[in-house]
XYZ file of C-alpha atoms in Angstrom:
672
model
C 36.212 -53.556 -23.223
C 37.659 -57.001 -23.842
C 36.148 -59.748 -25.923
C 36.460 -63.250 -24.529
C 36.221 -66.790 -25.799
C 32.824 -68.426 -25.589
C 30.900 -71.349 -27.019
C 29.480 -71.030 -30.511
C 26.267 -68.959 -30.330
C 23.165 -70.325 -32.084
C 22.583 -67.181 -34.145
C 24.787 -65.023 -36.331
C 25.212 -61.299 -35.732
C 25.664 -59.333 -32.510
C 22.893 -60.168 -30.057
C 22.162 -59.435 -26.397
C 22.621 -62.306 -23.998
C 22.759 -62.424 -20.238
C 25.825 -60.466 -19.138
C 26.798 -59.063 -22.523
C 26.725 -59.588 -26.261
C 27.264 -62.758 -28.283
C 29.120 -62.061 -31.544
C 29.223 -64.426 -34.528
C 30.280 -63.733 -38.125
C 30.501 -66.097 -41.094
C 33.639 -66.010 -43.260
C 35.270 -69.052 -44.790
C 38.317 -67.238 -46.172
C 39.059 -64.420 -43.688
C 42.178 -64.806 -41.557
C 40.771 -62.623 -38.774
C 37.561 -60.705 -38.045
C 37.540 -57.622 -35.839
C 34.603 -56.127 -33.979
C 34.986 -52.344 -34.139
C 33.374 -50.339 -31.335
C 32.309 -46.703 -31.610
C 31.617 -44.002 -29.058
C 28.022 -43.432 -28.025
C 27.261 -41.010 -30.864
C 29.074 -43.169 -33.412
C 31.534 -40.457 -34.395
C 34.738 -42.060 -33.117
C 36.061 -45.612 -33.359
C 37.278 -46.559 -29.892
C 38.384 -50.197 -30.144
C 39.107 -53.028 -32.535
C 38.615 -56.427 -30.935
C 39.663 -59.567 -32.787
C 37.100 -62.359 -32.441
C 38.958 -64.979 -30.414
C 37.208 -68.175 -31.528
C 36.573 -69.984 -34.773
C 34.355 -73.021 -35.282
C 34.396 -74.046 -38.922
C 33.572 -70.885 -40.842
C 32.072 -68.998 -37.883
C 34.258 -66.439 -36.081
C 32.843 -65.656 -32.647
C 33.312 -64.342 -29.129
C 31.526 -62.747 -26.171
C 31.631 -59.079 -25.120
C 30.892 -58.832 -21.385
C 29.156 -55.768 -19.999
C 27.832 -54.556 -23.366
C 24.212 -54.430 -24.434
C 21.561 -52.964 -26.696
C 22.432 -49.587 -28.195
C 26.111 -50.376 -28.798
C 27.371 -48.967 -32.117
C 29.746 -51.164 -34.033
C 31.118 -52.315 -37.373
C 33.359 -55.117 -38.631
C 36.729 -55.381 -40.344
C 38.046 -58.489 -42.066
C 41.684 -59.413 -42.640
C 42.690 -61.653 -45.505
C 44.207 -61.681 -48.992
C 43.339 -59.207 -51.697
C 43.571 -61.584 -54.644
C 40.845 -60.863 -57.229
C 42.044 -63.752 -59.372
C 40.894 -66.038 -56.553
C 37.746 -63.945 -55.849
C 39.259 -62.592 -52.609
C 38.815 -58.859 -51.952
C 39.734 -58.384 -48.293
C 40.738 -54.887 -47.188
C 40.957 -54.170 -43.453
C 40.842 -50.422 -44.145
C 37.200 -50.866 -45.114
C 34.671 -50.668 -42.291
C 31.978 -53.269 -42.935
C 28.334 -53.456 -41.978
C 27.318 -56.634 -40.188
C 25.139 -58.624 -42.635
C 22.885 -59.500 -39.683
C 22.521 -55.992 -38.245
C 18.839 -55.108 -37.933
C 19.449 -51.433 -37.129
C 21.829 -48.844 -38.614
C 22.258 -45.228 -37.572
C 22.061 -43.496 -40.972
C 21.308 -44.193 -44.645
C 23.975 -45.515 -46.974
C 25.548 -43.024 -49.372
C 27.760 -43.767 -52.333
C 31.304 -42.419 -52.001
C 34.232 -43.169 -54.306
C 36.322 -43.969 -51.208
C 34.188 -47.085 -50.676
C 35.640 -48.521 -53.892
C 39.255 -47.403 -53.365
C 41.856 -50.197 -53.812
C 43.622 -51.548 -50.709
C 46.831 -49.804 -51.752
C 45.127 -46.478 -51.122
C 44.740 -47.456 -47.439
C 41.674 -45.218 -47.034
C 39.815 -45.824 -43.800
C 36.158 -45.778 -44.818
C 34.750 -45.442 -41.297
C 33.693 -41.813 -41.940
C 31.480 -42.949 -44.821
C 29.795 -46.107 -43.485
C 26.749 -46.308 -41.188
C 27.237 -47.785 -37.729
C 25.379 -50.925 -36.805
C 23.381 -50.642 -33.594
C 22.664 -53.613 -31.368
C 18.882 -53.841 -31.247
C 16.974 -54.621 -28.081
C 14.834 -57.774 -28.077
C 11.362 -57.198 -29.526
C 8.031 -57.847 -27.878
C 5.380 -60.447 -28.757
C 5.034 -61.337 -32.426
C 2.121 -59.600 -34.172
C -0.329 -61.866 -35.959
C -0.545 -61.522 -39.727
C -3.890 -62.079 -41.464
C -4.120 -65.638 -42.769
C -5.215 -66.707 -46.220
C -4.284 -66.096 -49.829
C -4.550 -62.570 -51.247
C -7.737 -61.486 -52.937
C -6.232 -58.235 -54.230
C -2.589 -57.145 -53.923
C -1.746 -53.433 -53.928
C 1.894 -52.657 -54.785
C 3.252 -49.381 -53.412
C 6.470 -47.530 -52.728
C 6.394 -46.135 -49.198
C 7.875 -42.724 -49.953
C 6.178 -42.177 -53.314
C 2.808 -43.169 -51.872
C 2.911 -40.973 -48.779
C 4.844 -37.800 -49.648
C 1.867 -35.929 -51.132
C -0.962 -37.889 -49.515
C -3.751 -36.053 -47.677
C -4.026 -36.218 -43.913
C -0.378 -37.122 -43.284
C 1.663 -34.973 -40.864
C 4.697 -33.471 -42.562
C 7.049 -34.960 -39.974
C 6.307 -38.540 -41.011
C 5.807 -38.206 -44.778
C 7.806 -40.804 -46.666
C 7.870 -43.313 -43.805
C 6.160 -46.503 -42.672
C 4.457 -44.457 -39.976
C 2.706 -42.414 -42.666
C 1.129 -45.571 -44.055
C -0.638 -46.003 -40.709
C -2.527 -42.727 -41.035
C -6.315 -43.290 -41.083
C -6.879 -41.617 -44.458
C -4.439 -43.926 -46.220
C -5.655 -47.074 -44.492
C -9.218 -46.093 -45.436
C -8.248 -45.514 -49.070
C -6.555 -48.904 -49.350
C -9.341 -50.741 -47.528
C -11.940 -48.966 -49.678
C -10.431 -50.567 -52.787
C -11.012 -54.006 -51.329
C -7.283 -54.642 -50.953
C -6.399 -57.769 -48.977
C -2.586 -57.319 -49.033
C -0.278 -54.357 -49.558
C 3.045 -55.178 -51.179
C 5.746 -52.747 -50.063
C 8.539 -52.082 -52.507
C 11.937 -52.724 -50.856
C 12.291 -51.401 -47.337
C 15.711 -52.882 -46.516
C 18.531 -50.321 -46.334
C 19.835 -49.492 -49.813
C 22.480 -47.341 -51.482
C 22.354 -45.296 -54.697
C 23.938 -46.774 -57.799
C 27.295 -45.075 -58.251
C 26.338 -43.192 -61.415
C 23.308 -41.450 -59.873
C 24.844 -38.804 -57.537
C 26.816 -37.262 -60.414
C 23.524 -36.834 -62.280
C 21.822 -35.242 -59.276
C 19.550 -38.288 -58.999
C 18.759 -40.811 -56.275
C 17.421 -44.338 -56.096
C 13.671 -44.037 -55.518
C 12.743 -47.736 -55.505
C 15.205 -49.384 -53.117
C 16.199 -52.339 -55.312
C 19.867 -51.966 -54.336
C 20.246 -53.369 -50.801
C 23.381 -53.533 -48.692
C 22.229 -56.005 -46.075
C 18.948 -57.871 -45.737
C 18.002 -57.289 -42.078
C 18.084 -53.523 -41.498
C 15.207 -51.285 -42.561
C 16.280 -48.137 -44.350
C 16.395 -45.328 -41.743
C 14.685 -42.958 -44.180
C 11.617 -45.198 -44.192
C 11.802 -46.512 -40.640
C 13.713 -44.254 -38.254
C 12.399 -46.420 -35.414
C 13.760 -49.636 -36.928
C 11.847 -52.895 -36.705
C 9.359 -51.386 -34.256
C 8.015 -49.226 -37.100
C 7.330 -52.287 -39.234
C 5.725 -54.142 -36.343
C 3.358 -51.225 -35.747
C 2.474 -51.087 -39.435
C 1.717 -54.809 -39.614
C -0.402 -54.638 -36.465
C -2.338 -51.604 -37.735
C -3.067 -53.202 -41.089
C -4.020 -56.508 -39.475
C -6.699 -54.596 -37.570
C -8.077 -53.508 -40.962
C -7.903 -57.091 -42.278
C -4.980 -56.307 -44.570
C -1.755 -58.298 -44.759
C 1.657 -56.762 -45.427
C 3.949 -58.287 -48.065
C 7.594 -57.256 -48.411
C 9.411 -57.027 -51.734
C 12.704 -58.800 -51.025
C 15.906 -58.349 -53.061
C 18.128 -61.402 -52.492
C 19.621 -61.561 -55.977
C 22.333 -58.885 -55.725
C 23.640 -56.117 -53.462
C 24.711 -52.497 -53.849
C 28.367 -53.545 -53.824
C 27.920 -54.006 -57.598
C 30.719 -55.107 -59.937
C 34.505 -55.189 -59.572
C 34.545 -51.373 -59.592
C 31.971 -51.133 -56.828
C 31.984 -50.585 -53.082
C 33.309 -52.770 -50.288
C 30.893 -52.229 -47.409
C 29.512 -55.607 -46.359
C 29.563 -59.072 -47.972
C 32.426 -58.344 -50.376
C 34.759 -57.399 -47.560
C 33.752 -60.308 -45.331
C 34.099 -63.104 -47.888
C 33.632 -62.181 -51.530
C 34.356 -65.721 -52.756
C 31.554 -67.198 -50.642
C 28.820 -64.608 -51.045
C 29.040 -63.829 -54.785
C 29.140 -66.024 -57.881
C 32.194 -65.285 -60.059
C 32.069 -64.880 -63.807
C 32.861 -68.318 -65.297
C 36.473 -68.371 -66.387
C 37.361 -65.088 -64.673
C 37.104 -65.130 -60.843
C 38.196 -61.479 -60.696
C 34.835 -60.465 -62.142
C 31.242 -61.132 -61.157
C 28.471 -63.118 -62.765
C 25.773 -60.592 -63.612
C 22.482 -62.413 -64.147
C 20.786 -59.477 -62.419
C 21.993 -56.559 -64.528
C 23.095 -54.876 -61.302
C 26.780 -55.812 -61.305
C 26.834 -58.942 -59.175
C 24.857 -62.082 -58.370
C 24.455 -63.613 -54.932
C 25.708 -67.211 -54.685
C 22.350 -68.667 -53.710
C 23.733 -72.210 -53.822
C 26.035 -71.544 -50.833
C 24.500 -73.023 -47.647
C 25.471 -70.002 -45.540
C 23.938 -67.627 -48.084
C 20.733 -69.684 -47.960
C 20.877 -69.580 -44.162
C 21.250 -65.793 -44.236
C 18.273 -65.444 -46.571
C 16.039 -67.636 -44.426
C 17.162 -65.907 -41.234
C 16.135 -62.582 -42.764
C 12.715 -63.935 -43.766
C 12.158 -65.280 -40.258
C 12.978 -61.872 -38.808
C 10.444 -60.156 -41.075
C 7.864 -62.840 -40.360
C 8.296 -62.212 -36.630
C 7.424 -58.563 -37.286
C 3.976 -59.648 -38.508
C 4.698 -59.768 -42.241
C 2.249 -61.983 -44.144
C 4.554 -62.916 -46.995
C 7.125 -61.959 -49.565
C 7.606 -61.096 -53.228
C 11.091 -62.030 -54.459
C 12.760 -59.734 -56.974
C 14.385 -61.534 -59.943
C 13.302 -64.906 -58.584
C 15.010 -66.798 -61.411
C 18.357 -65.783 -59.889
C 17.398 -67.408 -56.591
C 17.097 -70.740 -58.401
C 20.507 -70.560 -60.067
C 23.834 -72.180 -59.414
C 26.835 -72.415 -61.714
C 24.927 -74.894 -63.913
C 21.840 -72.718 -64.348
C 18.249 -72.562 -63.062
C 16.506 -75.437 -61.287
C 13.077 -75.576 -59.596
C 14.761 -77.810 -57.012
C 17.429 -75.228 -56.151
C 18.713 -75.026 -52.593
C 16.862 -71.847 -51.668
C 13.512 -73.071 -52.973
C 13.877 -76.373 -51.115
C 14.827 -74.675 -47.857
C 12.084 -72.064 -48.205
C 9.342 -74.656 -48.652
C 10.269 -76.741 -45.638
C 10.941 -74.018 -43.070
C 8.205 -74.297 -40.397
C 8.614 -70.648 -39.380
C 7.564 -69.638 -42.898
C 4.677 -72.068 -43.262
C 1.550 -70.280 -44.425
C 3.474 -67.315 -45.876
C 2.447 -65.793 -49.164
C 5.422 -66.478 -51.461
C 5.605 -64.777 -54.871
C 8.409 -64.896 -57.430
C 9.323 -62.463 -60.158
C 10.055 -65.306 -62.586
C 12.856 -63.861 -64.682
C 16.316 -62.304 -64.731
C 18.682 -61.332 -67.553
C 20.861 -64.456 -67.403
C 20.877 -67.398 -69.797
C 17.404 -69.014 -69.902
C 16.308 -66.166 -67.676
C 12.580 -66.351 -68.475
C 11.257 -69.067 -66.160
C 7.550 -68.218 -66.168
C 5.593 -71.242 -64.930
C 8.638 -73.246 -63.824
C 8.624 -72.557 -60.085
C 7.511 -75.210 -57.611
C 4.311 -75.039 -55.575
C 3.389 -73.252 -53.355
C 5.311 -70.377 -54.964
C 3.213 -67.975 -57.014
C 4.564 -65.880 -59.884
C 4.083 -62.467 -61.407
C 2.411 -63.352 -64.699
C 4.179 -61.327 -67.383
C 2.261 -63.218 -70.060
C -1.011 -61.894 -68.609
C 0.346 -58.336 -68.712
C 1.574 -58.614 -72.292
C -1.374 -60.512 -73.780
C -3.977 -58.219 -72.220
C -2.100 -55.119 -73.350
C -1.720 -56.451 -76.895
C -5.389 -57.419 -77.143
C -6.583 -53.958 -76.173
C -3.929 -52.286 -78.340
C -5.513 -54.049 -81.300
C -2.881 -56.623 -82.219
C -4.229 -59.341 -84.512
C -5.028 -62.832 -83.285
C -5.065 -62.070 -79.560
C -8.591 -63.181 -78.586
C -7.438 -66.724 -77.844
C -4.574 -65.473 -75.693
C -6.989 -63.188 -73.847
C -9.292 -66.138 -73.130
C -6.363 -68.158 -71.771
C -5.371 -65.330 -69.409
C -8.976 -64.714 -68.290
C -9.250 -68.416 -67.497
C -6.266 -68.418 -65.119
C -3.314 -69.267 -67.410
C -3.568 -73.041 -67.234
C -0.948 -73.237 -69.985
C 1.620 -71.901 -67.498
C 0.578 -73.463 -64.204
C -1.561 -76.591 -64.664
C 1.242 -78.913 -65.763
C 2.919 -78.669 -62.343
C -0.451 -79.075 -60.594
C -0.514 -75.471 -59.493
C -3.746 -73.515 -59.161
C -4.930 -70.238 -60.716
C -3.963 -68.383 -57.537
C -0.318 -68.980 -58.549
C -0.872 -66.477 -61.358
C -0.355 -62.950 -60.049
C -2.222 -61.058 -62.748
C -1.153 -57.472 -63.355
C -1.321 -54.755 -65.980
C 1.449 -52.539 -64.607
C 3.929 -52.542 -61.759
C 6.580 -50.207 -60.387
C 8.750 -51.239 -63.363
C 7.373 -49.791 -66.611
C 4.585 -47.449 -67.636
C 1.821 -46.475 -65.270
C -1.650 -47.422 -66.502
C -2.441 -43.861 -67.584
C 0.841 -43.686 -69.502
C 0.236 -47.077 -71.108
C -2.625 -45.607 -73.151
C -0.989 -42.181 -73.650
C 2.512 -42.984 -74.918
C 3.537 -45.232 -77.780
C 7.211 -44.925 -76.768
C 9.164 -44.448 -73.559
C 10.391 -40.977 -72.589
C 13.180 -41.487 -70.051
C 15.330 -38.469 -70.839
C 15.196 -37.287 -67.214
C 17.157 -40.388 -66.176
C 20.305 -39.025 -67.810
C 20.985 -42.088 -69.961
C 19.926 -40.749 -73.339
C 16.596 -42.590 -73.224
C 18.504 -45.874 -73.602
C 17.350 -47.289 -70.263
C 14.016 -48.991 -69.679
C 12.165 -51.500 -71.835
C 11.471 -50.394 -75.401
C 8.773 -53.036 -75.987
C 5.851 -51.904 -73.852
C 2.836 -52.925 -75.980
C 1.526 -49.398 -75.381
C -0.430 -46.936 -77.516
C -1.251 -43.241 -77.369
C -4.772 -42.909 -78.817
C -3.617 -40.547 -81.546
C -1.405 -38.026 -79.711
C 1.845 -38.731 -77.880
C 1.660 -37.634 -74.264
C -0.488 -35.034 -72.538
C -3.399 -33.719 -74.590
C -6.279 -31.267 -74.198
C -8.239 -32.946 -77.008
C -11.508 -34.104 -75.440
C -11.825 -37.021 -77.849
C -8.345 -38.292 -77.019
C -8.984 -37.885 -73.294
C -12.263 -39.806 -73.539
C -10.603 -42.605 -75.505
C -7.854 -42.929 -72.909
C -10.352 -42.999 -70.067
C -12.288 -45.772 -71.822
C -9.138 -47.834 -72.381
C -8.032 -47.496 -68.755
C -11.416 -48.726 -67.529
C -11.499 -51.614 -70.004
C -8.018 -52.718 -68.943
C -8.920 -52.550 -65.262
C -12.097 -54.537 -65.816
C -10.085 -57.202 -67.656
C -7.716 -57.442 -64.681
C -10.481 -57.838 -62.111
C -12.556 -60.288 -64.158
C -9.839 -62.907 -64.691
C -9.199 -65.994 -62.603
C -5.993 -65.753 -60.620
C -4.730 -63.217 -58.094
C -5.034 -59.586 -59.246
C -2.379 -57.010 -58.402
C -2.914 -53.270 -58.723
C -0.068 -50.759 -58.841
C -0.650 -47.835 -56.462
C -1.993 -44.752 -58.187
C -3.370 -46.595 -61.205
C -6.756 -46.405 -59.507
C -6.747 -42.616 -59.832
C -4.794 -41.879 -63.006
C -1.164 -41.631 -61.925
C 1.280 -40.520 -64.647
C 5.073 -40.431 -64.887
C 5.072 -38.401 -68.094
C 5.973 -41.414 -70.212
C 8.991 -42.435 -68.122
C 8.929 -46.230 -67.850
C 11.987 -46.556 -65.606
C 11.444 -44.134 -62.742
C 13.870 -45.862 -60.348
C 16.080 -42.758 -60.237
C 13.306 -40.182 -59.872
C 12.835 -39.516 -56.169
C 11.029 -36.204 -56.590
C 7.616 -34.572 -56.532
C 7.094 -35.218 -60.236
C 7.077 -38.950 -59.578
C 5.451 -39.133 -56.164
C 1.762 -39.989 -56.336
C -0.187 -36.849 -57.170
C -2.986 -37.171 -54.623
C -4.264 -33.582 -55.059
C -5.129 -34.283 -58.708
C -6.447 -37.798 -58.302
C -9.373 -38.963 -60.400
C -11.958 -39.797 -57.741
C -14.435 -41.200 -60.260
C -11.848 -43.678 -61.498
C -11.071 -44.691 -57.909
C -14.786 -45.292 -57.314
C -14.888 -47.451 -60.447
C -11.968 -49.563 -59.220
C -13.702 -50.026 -55.858
C -16.825 -51.174 -57.714
C -14.802 -53.655 -59.793
C -13.206 -55.029 -56.654
C -16.516 -55.383 -54.829
C -18.145 -57.141 -57.777
C -15.238 -59.544 -58.167
C -15.404 -60.526 -54.493
C -18.992 -61.687 -55.031
C -18.318 -63.633 -58.243
C -17.657 -67.209 -57.145
C -17.039 -68.227 -60.759
C -13.965 -65.974 -60.861
C -12.596 -66.443 -57.360
C -12.779 -70.248 -57.425
C -9.234 -71.601 -57.272
C -9.466 -74.167 -60.063
C -9.022 -74.122 -63.800
C -12.065 -74.127 -66.062
C -12.833 -77.405 -67.777
C -15.273 -76.108 -70.386
C -17.026 -79.468 -70.212
C -20.684 -80.138 -69.354
C -21.177 -80.905 -65.673
C -23.505 -83.539 -64.286
C -25.892 -81.038 -62.743
C -25.141 -77.895 -64.692
C -23.922 -76.336 -67.907
C -20.165 -76.001 -68.557
C -18.256 -73.772 -66.156
C -17.223 -71.590 -69.103
C -18.107 -71.218 -72.776
C -16.686 -68.739 -75.249
C -19.073 -67.008 -77.635
C -19.057 -64.253 -80.200
C -21.322 -61.203 -80.304
C -24.073 -63.205 -82.038
C -24.056 -65.768 -79.189
C -22.463 -68.417 -81.398
C -19.730 -70.628 -79.922
C -16.324 -69.468 -81.128
C -15.045 -71.922 -83.712
C -11.315 -72.579 -83.920
C -10.864 -70.607 -87.117
C -12.807 -67.622 -85.753
C -10.451 -66.856 -82.881
C -7.889 -65.155 -85.118
C -10.159 -62.344 -86.268
C -12.233 -61.870 -83.132
C -12.526 -58.351 -81.706
C -15.532 -59.004 -79.470
C -15.466 -61.932 -77.041
C -18.153 -63.163 -74.662
C -17.228 -65.303 -71.654
C -20.252 -67.177 -70.292
C -19.678 -68.404 -66.742
C -21.763 -71.290 -65.443
C -23.479 -71.388 -62.073
C -21.116 -71.637 -59.143
C -21.688 -71.859 -55.384
C -25.389 -71.166 -55.754
C -24.815 -68.104 -57.915
C -26.473 -67.829 -61.307
C -24.697 -67.530 -64.628
C -22.721 -64.436 -65.537
C -21.679 -63.107 -68.902
C -18.553 -61.013 -69.475
C -18.390 -59.128 -72.771
C -15.106 -57.650 -74.087
C -15.337 -55.292 -77.075
C -12.095 -53.776 -78.321
C -13.635 -52.288 -81.457
C -13.825 -48.499 -81.763
C -17.501 -48.650 -82.648
C -20.557 -50.069 -80.844
C -21.382 -53.736 -81.326
C -24.866 -55.246 -81.088
C -24.810 -58.302 -78.850
C -27.159 -61.254 -78.619
C -27.345 -62.545 -75.065
C -27.728 -66.278 -74.411
C -31.239 -67.445 -73.596
C -31.870 -66.984 -69.865
C -33.051 -69.800 -67.645
C -36.762 -70.193 -67.200
C -38.047 -67.415 -64.988
C -34.732 -65.586 -65.264
C -33.480 -62.608 -67.208
C -30.204 -60.851 -67.911
C -29.430 -57.639 -66.043
C -26.490 -55.304 -66.508
C -24.199 -55.496 -63.453
C -21.361 -53.249 -64.643
C -20.107 -51.455 -67.730
C -16.620 -50.007 -67.953
C -17.633 -47.357 -70.477
C -20.791 -46.107 -68.775
C -20.330 -45.988 -65.024
C -22.717 -45.749 -63.235
C -24.610 -47.990 -65.620
C -26.486 -46.509 -68.552
C -27.138 -47.220 -72.192
C -28.740 -50.018 -74.187
C -27.934 -53.366 -72.541
C -27.913 -55.048 -75.971
C -25.282 -52.734 -77.436
C -21.675 -52.960 -76.300
C -20.080 -49.498 -76.245
C -16.763 -49.058 -78.060
C -13.662 -50.163 -76.119
C -15.584 -51.565 -73.193
C -16.201 -54.473 -70.842
C -19.674 -55.351 -69.606
C -20.882 -57.789 -66.958
C -24.371 -59.322 -67.054
C -26.177 -61.423 -64.441
C -28.743 -64.136 -65.179
C -31.157 -63.863 -62.250
C -34.792 -64.367 -61.327
C -37.219 -61.905 -62.866
C -39.483 -60.282 -60.318
C -43.151 -60.790 -61.245
C -45.050 -57.720 -62.311
C -47.810 -56.520 -59.985
C -51.157 -55.234 -61.170
C -51.771 -51.621 -60.396
């Protein structure tokens, strides 16, 4: 084949066009870019074709007679000058950043990091890009903001799940199985959030330890699905989105734009580094031979570069066209950085908010990284939502028993106005969560006072040491019935707190049925049966309780209203919220510090009567005085976390519990 000169194509990558393939690659500093063709099975490189044209920083050409299914890679020629941030090495076969299909998973090999002087051709170790055929009509994603987000890892969730054929376990196809769709829908989930699905590579220290990346937060490019999850490529994701849309569930993708698997100066050259290291990555200030590392993963994407921003938006548009309802952005603080630091008006945020193809998307930021001023909770612009780490920490600390936390609990229950109101954002911007993929599971949160990450091979040094966790008297697994009962009560109280707060709740998959990781709070390297969700041993009663919480929340207008409480009397009704103690007295300022039992009285909303939420973290029962009901009304017990189904004295709060009361009309008694 011969590649010929052609006009600049509108899109980057290798794409079918009438009569052949249009090829376009960005590189500001490369001297020459070659398109490398491989035989039909990908085993043998057959040609290297220099792209004949350059317009600005785009190298391009046209390959007549070629089409979908062609296997290819790239090579870039230029200086290897780390002191100038240049790391070109034509011996390295490179993956097209815009390839949407690759023929095999990435695998770490030391040859990928060999210096140019070694002259090692890495073609035997790098996946081939495959030109994808044009897709069909765009699936329609469910509209609207999430009511309940359910975070899951595709492989972990499906490997041991019931009703899944062995041939598709661990894949997107498995998520389409009726039993799993029914389980998710039965929890009242509005959106599933898939942990990273883009093709990733193991961190270089893992293979030597016999471990593998189980989470996927180490991408190589941003357009190709990992073949282990989606052997059918984008078609697998389109089918998943369409299937879930039929069930009224949107699909969110966890996107990692902050770094790549090429890592630090000792890492691999397989994609962006080899094409134009100086453009794609931010150098360490004062030392261009090294990489800024605001991510803790070895490198940081240069999100201020217009072509990097273009690549990011192009990837989001591709996923959106597959029917994806929105995105959660890993280490979102990094996406707002340039050399001067973080800004809510950063280039990526500005471009993201004005792109018409992404209008109506659910957009969620993880609002931190490990760089300077890395904790940016509350500082992102509307309409971006944020994982609320303050909610997680304050709720955990309250139930652990830390002093002076009742006021913080009230603030989180009320939607975290302290974080979001100043920028005129609404409670929905607060993604409330107790646990996520990163950290303890909910069952482990109340069973371990310390992390136990020995299996990760890093001497238990990895993972967060400040988890605000507790063990209820015994560290780890226990056969003591009292300890087990205490842990069950704490799990239910925590879940009730999550569901009965204003904001957008997020549930981590498996927490609804007691998932454990044996105290490991950093299971990223544990791709094995011990860390896959243990469906055979799931706690069905706990799952039923979570479904009941979800159903009750959906019918509580006072909690789902997307506005902050005022606490002030309303013209036609009592205040939207008042805070009271167990004796039904308003909580005075000085009383907040020592409060262990808190009552949240919700005013009438949308034609619904008042509701009372009672939170008792004491380890003994507490007598409660309920507010006077309206004339002709009475209080009824709607839900109790400790006694489910409901039982017990409605005027006594059980230890370590949450109760919900309704103020409704009392049915008149009939004479017998």
